[in-house]
Short mmCIF file of C-alpha atoms in Angstrom, two decimals:
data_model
loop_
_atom_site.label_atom_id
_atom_site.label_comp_id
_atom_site.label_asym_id
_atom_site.label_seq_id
_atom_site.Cartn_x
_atom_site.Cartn_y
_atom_site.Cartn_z
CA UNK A 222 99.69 134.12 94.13
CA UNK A 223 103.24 135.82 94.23
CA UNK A 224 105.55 136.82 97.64
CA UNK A 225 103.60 134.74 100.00
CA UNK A 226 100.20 136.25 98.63
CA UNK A 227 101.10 139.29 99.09
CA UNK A 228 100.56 139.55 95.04
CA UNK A 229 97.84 137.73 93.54
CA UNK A 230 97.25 137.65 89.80
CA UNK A 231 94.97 136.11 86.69
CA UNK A 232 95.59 135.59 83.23
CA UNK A 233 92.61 135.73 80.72
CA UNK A 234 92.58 134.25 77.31
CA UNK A 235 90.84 136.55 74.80
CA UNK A 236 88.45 134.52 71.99
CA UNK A 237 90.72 136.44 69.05
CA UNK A 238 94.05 135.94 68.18
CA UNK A 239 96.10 137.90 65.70
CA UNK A 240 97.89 136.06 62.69
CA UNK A 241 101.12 137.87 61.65
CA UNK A 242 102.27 137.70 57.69
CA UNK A 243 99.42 134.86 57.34
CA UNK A 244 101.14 132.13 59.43
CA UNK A 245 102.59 133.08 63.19
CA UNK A 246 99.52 132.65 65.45
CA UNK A 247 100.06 135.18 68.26
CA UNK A 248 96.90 134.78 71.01
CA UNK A 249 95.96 137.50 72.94
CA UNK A 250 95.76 137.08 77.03
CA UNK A 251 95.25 139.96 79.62
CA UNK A 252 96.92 140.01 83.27
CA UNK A 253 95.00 141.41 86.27
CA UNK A 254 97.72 141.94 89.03
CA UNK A 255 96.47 143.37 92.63
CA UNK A 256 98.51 143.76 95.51
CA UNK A 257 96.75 143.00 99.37
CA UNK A 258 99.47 144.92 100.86
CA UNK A 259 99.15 148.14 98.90
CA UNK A 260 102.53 147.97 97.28
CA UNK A 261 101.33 148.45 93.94
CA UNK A 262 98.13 149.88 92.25
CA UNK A 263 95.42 147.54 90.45
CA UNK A 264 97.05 146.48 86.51
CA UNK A 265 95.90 145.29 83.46
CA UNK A 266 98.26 144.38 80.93
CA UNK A 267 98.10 143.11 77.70
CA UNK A 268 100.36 140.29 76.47
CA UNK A 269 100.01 138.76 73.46
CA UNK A 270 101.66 135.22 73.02
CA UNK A 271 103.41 133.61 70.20
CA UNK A 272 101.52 130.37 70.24
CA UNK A 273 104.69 128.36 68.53
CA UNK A 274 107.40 129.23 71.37
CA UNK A 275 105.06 130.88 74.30
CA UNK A 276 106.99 134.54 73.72
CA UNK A 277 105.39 136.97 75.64
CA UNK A 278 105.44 140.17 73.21
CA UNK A 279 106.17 143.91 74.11
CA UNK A 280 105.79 146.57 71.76
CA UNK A 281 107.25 150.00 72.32
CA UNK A 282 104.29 151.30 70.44
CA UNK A 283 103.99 155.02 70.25
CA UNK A 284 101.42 156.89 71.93
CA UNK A 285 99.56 153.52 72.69
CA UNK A 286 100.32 151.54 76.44
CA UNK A 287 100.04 147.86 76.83
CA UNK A 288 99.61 148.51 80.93
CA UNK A 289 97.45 149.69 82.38
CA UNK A 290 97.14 150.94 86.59
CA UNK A 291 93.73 151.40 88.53
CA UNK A 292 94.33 153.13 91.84
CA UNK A 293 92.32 151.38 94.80
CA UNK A 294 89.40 153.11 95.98
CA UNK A 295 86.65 152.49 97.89
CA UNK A 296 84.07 153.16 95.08
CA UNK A 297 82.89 149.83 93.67
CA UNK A 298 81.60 151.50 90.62
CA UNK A 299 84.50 153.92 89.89
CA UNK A 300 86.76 151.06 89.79
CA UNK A 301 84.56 149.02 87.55
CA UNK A 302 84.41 152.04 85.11
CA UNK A 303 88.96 152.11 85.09
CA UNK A 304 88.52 148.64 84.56
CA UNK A 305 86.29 148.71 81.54
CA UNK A 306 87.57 151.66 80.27
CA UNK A 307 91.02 150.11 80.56
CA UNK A 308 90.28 147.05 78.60
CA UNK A 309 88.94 149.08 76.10
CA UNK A 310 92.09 150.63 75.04
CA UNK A 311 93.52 147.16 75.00
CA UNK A 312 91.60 146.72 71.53
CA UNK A 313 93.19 149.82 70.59
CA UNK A 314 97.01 148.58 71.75
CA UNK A 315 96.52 145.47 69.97
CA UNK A 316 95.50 147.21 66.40
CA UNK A 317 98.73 149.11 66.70
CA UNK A 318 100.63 146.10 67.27
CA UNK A 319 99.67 143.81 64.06
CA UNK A 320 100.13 147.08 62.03
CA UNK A 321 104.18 146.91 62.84
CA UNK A 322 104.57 143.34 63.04
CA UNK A 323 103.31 143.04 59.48
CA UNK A 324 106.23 145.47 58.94
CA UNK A 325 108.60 143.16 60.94
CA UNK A 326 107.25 140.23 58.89
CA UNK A 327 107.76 142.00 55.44
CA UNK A 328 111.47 143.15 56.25
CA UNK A 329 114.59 140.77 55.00
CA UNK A 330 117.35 140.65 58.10
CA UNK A 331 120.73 139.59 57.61
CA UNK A 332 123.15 137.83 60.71
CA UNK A 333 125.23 140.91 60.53
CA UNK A 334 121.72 143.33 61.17
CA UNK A 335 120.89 140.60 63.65
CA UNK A 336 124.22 140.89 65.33
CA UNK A 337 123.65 145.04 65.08
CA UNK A 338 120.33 144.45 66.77
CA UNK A 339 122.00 142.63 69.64
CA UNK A 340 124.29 145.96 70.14
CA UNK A 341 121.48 148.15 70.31
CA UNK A 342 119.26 145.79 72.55
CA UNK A 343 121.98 144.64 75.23
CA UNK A 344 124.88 147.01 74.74
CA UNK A 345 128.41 146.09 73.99
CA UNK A 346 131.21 144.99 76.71
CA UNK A 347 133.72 148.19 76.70
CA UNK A 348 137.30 146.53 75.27
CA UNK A 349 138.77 147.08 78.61
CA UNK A 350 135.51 144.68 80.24
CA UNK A 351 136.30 142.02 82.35
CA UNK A 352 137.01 138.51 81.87
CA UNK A 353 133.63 137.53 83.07
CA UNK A 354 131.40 140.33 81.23
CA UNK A 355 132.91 139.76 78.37
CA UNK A 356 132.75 135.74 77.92
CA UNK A 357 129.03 136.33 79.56
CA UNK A 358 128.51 138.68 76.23
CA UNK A 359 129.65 136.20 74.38
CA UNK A 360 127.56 133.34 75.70
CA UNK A 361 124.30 135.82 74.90
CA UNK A 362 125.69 136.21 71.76
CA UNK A 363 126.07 132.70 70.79
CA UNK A 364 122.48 131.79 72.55
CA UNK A 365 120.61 134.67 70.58
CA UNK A 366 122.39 133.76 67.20
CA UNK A 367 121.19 130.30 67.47
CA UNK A 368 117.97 131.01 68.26
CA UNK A 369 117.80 133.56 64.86
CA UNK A 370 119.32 131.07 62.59
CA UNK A 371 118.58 127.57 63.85
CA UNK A 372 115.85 127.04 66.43
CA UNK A 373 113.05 125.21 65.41
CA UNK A 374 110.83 128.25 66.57
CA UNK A 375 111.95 130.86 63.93
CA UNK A 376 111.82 128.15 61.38
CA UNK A 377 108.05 129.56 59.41
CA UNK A 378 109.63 133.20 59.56
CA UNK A 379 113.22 132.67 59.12
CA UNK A 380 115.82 135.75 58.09
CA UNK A 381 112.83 138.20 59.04
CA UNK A 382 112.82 140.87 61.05
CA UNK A 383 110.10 139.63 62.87
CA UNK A 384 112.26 136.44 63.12
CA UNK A 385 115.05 139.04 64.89
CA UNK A 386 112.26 140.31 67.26
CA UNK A 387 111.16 136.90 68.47
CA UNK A 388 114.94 135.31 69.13
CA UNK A 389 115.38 138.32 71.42
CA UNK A 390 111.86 137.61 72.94
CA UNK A 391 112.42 133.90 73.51
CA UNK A 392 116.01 134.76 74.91
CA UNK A 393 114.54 136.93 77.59
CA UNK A 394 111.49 134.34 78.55
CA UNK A 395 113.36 131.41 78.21
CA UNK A 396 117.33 131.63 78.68
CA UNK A 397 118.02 134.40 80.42
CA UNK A 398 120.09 134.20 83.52
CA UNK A 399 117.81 134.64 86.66
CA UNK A 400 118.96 134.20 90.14
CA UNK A 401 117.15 131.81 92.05
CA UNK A 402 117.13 128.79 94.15
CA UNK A 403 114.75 127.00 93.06
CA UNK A 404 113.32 126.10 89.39
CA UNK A 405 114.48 128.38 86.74
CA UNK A 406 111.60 128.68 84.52
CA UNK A 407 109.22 129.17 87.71
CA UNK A 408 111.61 132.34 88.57
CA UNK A 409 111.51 133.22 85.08
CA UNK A 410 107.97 133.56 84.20
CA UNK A 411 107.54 135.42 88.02
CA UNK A 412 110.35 137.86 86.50
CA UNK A 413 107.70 138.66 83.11
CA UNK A 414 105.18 139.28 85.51
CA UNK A 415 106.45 141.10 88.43
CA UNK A 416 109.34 143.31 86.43
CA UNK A 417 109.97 145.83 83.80
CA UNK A 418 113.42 144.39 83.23
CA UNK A 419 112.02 142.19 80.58
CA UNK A 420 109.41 144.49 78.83
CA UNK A 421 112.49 147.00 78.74
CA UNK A 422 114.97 144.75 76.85
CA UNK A 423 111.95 143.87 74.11
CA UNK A 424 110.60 147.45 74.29
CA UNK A 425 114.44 148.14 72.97
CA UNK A 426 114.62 145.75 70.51
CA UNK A 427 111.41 146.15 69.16
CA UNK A 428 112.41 150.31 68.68
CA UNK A 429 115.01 149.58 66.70
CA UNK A 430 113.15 146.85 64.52
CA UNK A 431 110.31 148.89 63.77
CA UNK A 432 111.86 152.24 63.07
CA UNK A 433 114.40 150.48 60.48
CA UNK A 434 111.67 148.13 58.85
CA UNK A 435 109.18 151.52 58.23
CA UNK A 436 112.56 153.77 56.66
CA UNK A 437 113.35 150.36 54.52
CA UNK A 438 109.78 150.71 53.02
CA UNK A 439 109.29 153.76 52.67
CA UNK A 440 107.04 154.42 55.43
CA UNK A 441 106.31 156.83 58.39
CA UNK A 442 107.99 155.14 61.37
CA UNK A 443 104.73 156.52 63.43
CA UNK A 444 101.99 153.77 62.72
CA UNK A 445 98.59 155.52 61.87
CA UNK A 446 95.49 154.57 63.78
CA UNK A 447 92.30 154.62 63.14
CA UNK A 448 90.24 154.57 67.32
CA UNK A 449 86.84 154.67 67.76
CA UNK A 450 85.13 155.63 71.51
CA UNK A 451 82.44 154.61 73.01
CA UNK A 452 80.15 155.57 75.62
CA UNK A 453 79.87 152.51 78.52
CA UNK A 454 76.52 153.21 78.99
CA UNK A 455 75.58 152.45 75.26
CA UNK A 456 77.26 149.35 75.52
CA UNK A 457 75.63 148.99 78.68
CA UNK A 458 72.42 149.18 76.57
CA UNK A 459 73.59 146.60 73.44
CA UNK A 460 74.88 144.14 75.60
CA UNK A 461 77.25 142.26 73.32
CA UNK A 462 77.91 144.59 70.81
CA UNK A 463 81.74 145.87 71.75
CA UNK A 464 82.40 141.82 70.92
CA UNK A 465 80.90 142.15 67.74
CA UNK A 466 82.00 145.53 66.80
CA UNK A 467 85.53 144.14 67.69
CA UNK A 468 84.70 140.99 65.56
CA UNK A 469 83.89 142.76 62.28
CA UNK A 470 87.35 145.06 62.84
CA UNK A 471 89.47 141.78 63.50
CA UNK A 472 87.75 139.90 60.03
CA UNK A 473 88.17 143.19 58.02
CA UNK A 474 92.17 143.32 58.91
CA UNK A 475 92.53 139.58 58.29
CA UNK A 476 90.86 139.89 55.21
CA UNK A 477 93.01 142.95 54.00
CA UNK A 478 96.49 141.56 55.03
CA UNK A 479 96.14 138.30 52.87
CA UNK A 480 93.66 138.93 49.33
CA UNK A 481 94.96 141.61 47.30
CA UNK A 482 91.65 141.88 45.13
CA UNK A 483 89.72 143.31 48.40
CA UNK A 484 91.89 146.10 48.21
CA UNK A 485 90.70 146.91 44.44
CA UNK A 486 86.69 148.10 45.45
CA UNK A 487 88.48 150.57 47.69
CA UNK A 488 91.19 151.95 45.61
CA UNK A 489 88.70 154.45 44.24
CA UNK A 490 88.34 155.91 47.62
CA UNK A 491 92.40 156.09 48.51
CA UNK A 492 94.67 159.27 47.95
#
């Protein structure tokens, strides 16, 4: 529980996890957050996790949300409906996401597009800044440049973009200033769960990853999706089948992002 219970939340481990260019394990967890005091309408969220450094990933993904809000209501069943329908699109959020981290993964990055990325994620201290602002710029500076070119964590995808991505990602999780009186990391992971401030700064960073790594291959900066819907009351009637359906999808990606040769039987059928 959070604020004296007034917030209560619960964090769910989903079966799948996503592997991005073959080798970063990201697992896949969703966050319930409810509110006894009405402050704040029924979430879902989805956060993947980077397994190797416990990053908590947000995508500014276009046209797909990674939160999701149920309004309270007295009807039982209408609020189990938002909730299933909600998770449902989480399966949809999460297809979007391996589709641009590949990109990520696939892109070179330099320190001086690292130190451009910084810019564009945190801003730059005007030259007239104070004292404080600026040497506080500089510590971020120093702390995220580490992180991109010598922590242990960035080692398997080193001078990536993706690598770029997840030094500003374990920045904001686990170095961050945070004002509190008691343990930092405690106030930290409260901050992931109770504020935007964080999702903002990776939402940020993440724009301005993805949109350079499509242009630099030649692709559309807006990922294409393929969505399917379903009716709850047919899974309703094939009790276990959005699991498998879900299953097949995840193998067929995994198989298609690492063996070539499965992409030859459907050439025929490609533009």
């Amino acid at each position: 529980s959070l604020r004296g219970g007034r917030q209560v939340f619960i964090t769910m481990q989903l079966p799948n996890s996503l592997t991005v260019g073959g080798t970063d394990r990201i697992d896949l967890n969703i966050a319930a957050l409810n509110s006894h005091d009405g402050s704040s309408a029924f979430r879902i969220l989805v956060t993947p996790v980077r397994v190797v450094c416990a990053n908590t990933q947000s995508a500014a993904l276009r046209n797909h949300e990674s939160s999701f809000s149920i309004r309270h209501t007295r009807n039982a069943k209408a609020a189990v409906q938002a909730a299933r329908d909600a998770l449902g699109l989480t399966f949809t959020y999460v297809d979007a996401f391996q589709v641009e981290a590949e990109r990520l993964i696939q892109q070179t990055m330099t320190d001086a597009a690292f130190d451009a990325l910084i810019d564009a994620t945190f801003g730059k201290a005007e030259a007239n800044a104070t004292k404080r602002v600026r040497e506080t710029e500089r510590r971020r500076r120093s702390r995220l440049h580490w992180l991109f070119a010598d922590a242990e964590t960035q080692a398997g995808i080193r001078d990536t973009a993706w690598a770029g991505y997840q030094a500003v990602a374990e920045y904001v999780d686990h170095y961050a200033p945070v004002r509190t009186k008691g343990d930092e990391h405690t106030a930290r992971a409260t901050r992931v769960l109770t504020s935007d401030a964080p999702d903002r700064i990776k939402r940020r960073a993440w724009t301005a990853l993805a949109q350079v790594a499509a242009e630099a291959l030649g692709l559309d900066p807006d990922v294409p999706l393929l969505g399917y819907y379903f009716k709850s009351s047919f899974f309703e009637a094939n009790p276990g089948l959005a699991q498998a359906f879900y299953d097949a999808s995840r193998e067929a990606k995994d198989l298609l992002s690492g063996d070539d040769a499965a992409w030859e039987a459907l050439r025929p059928q490609m533009n």
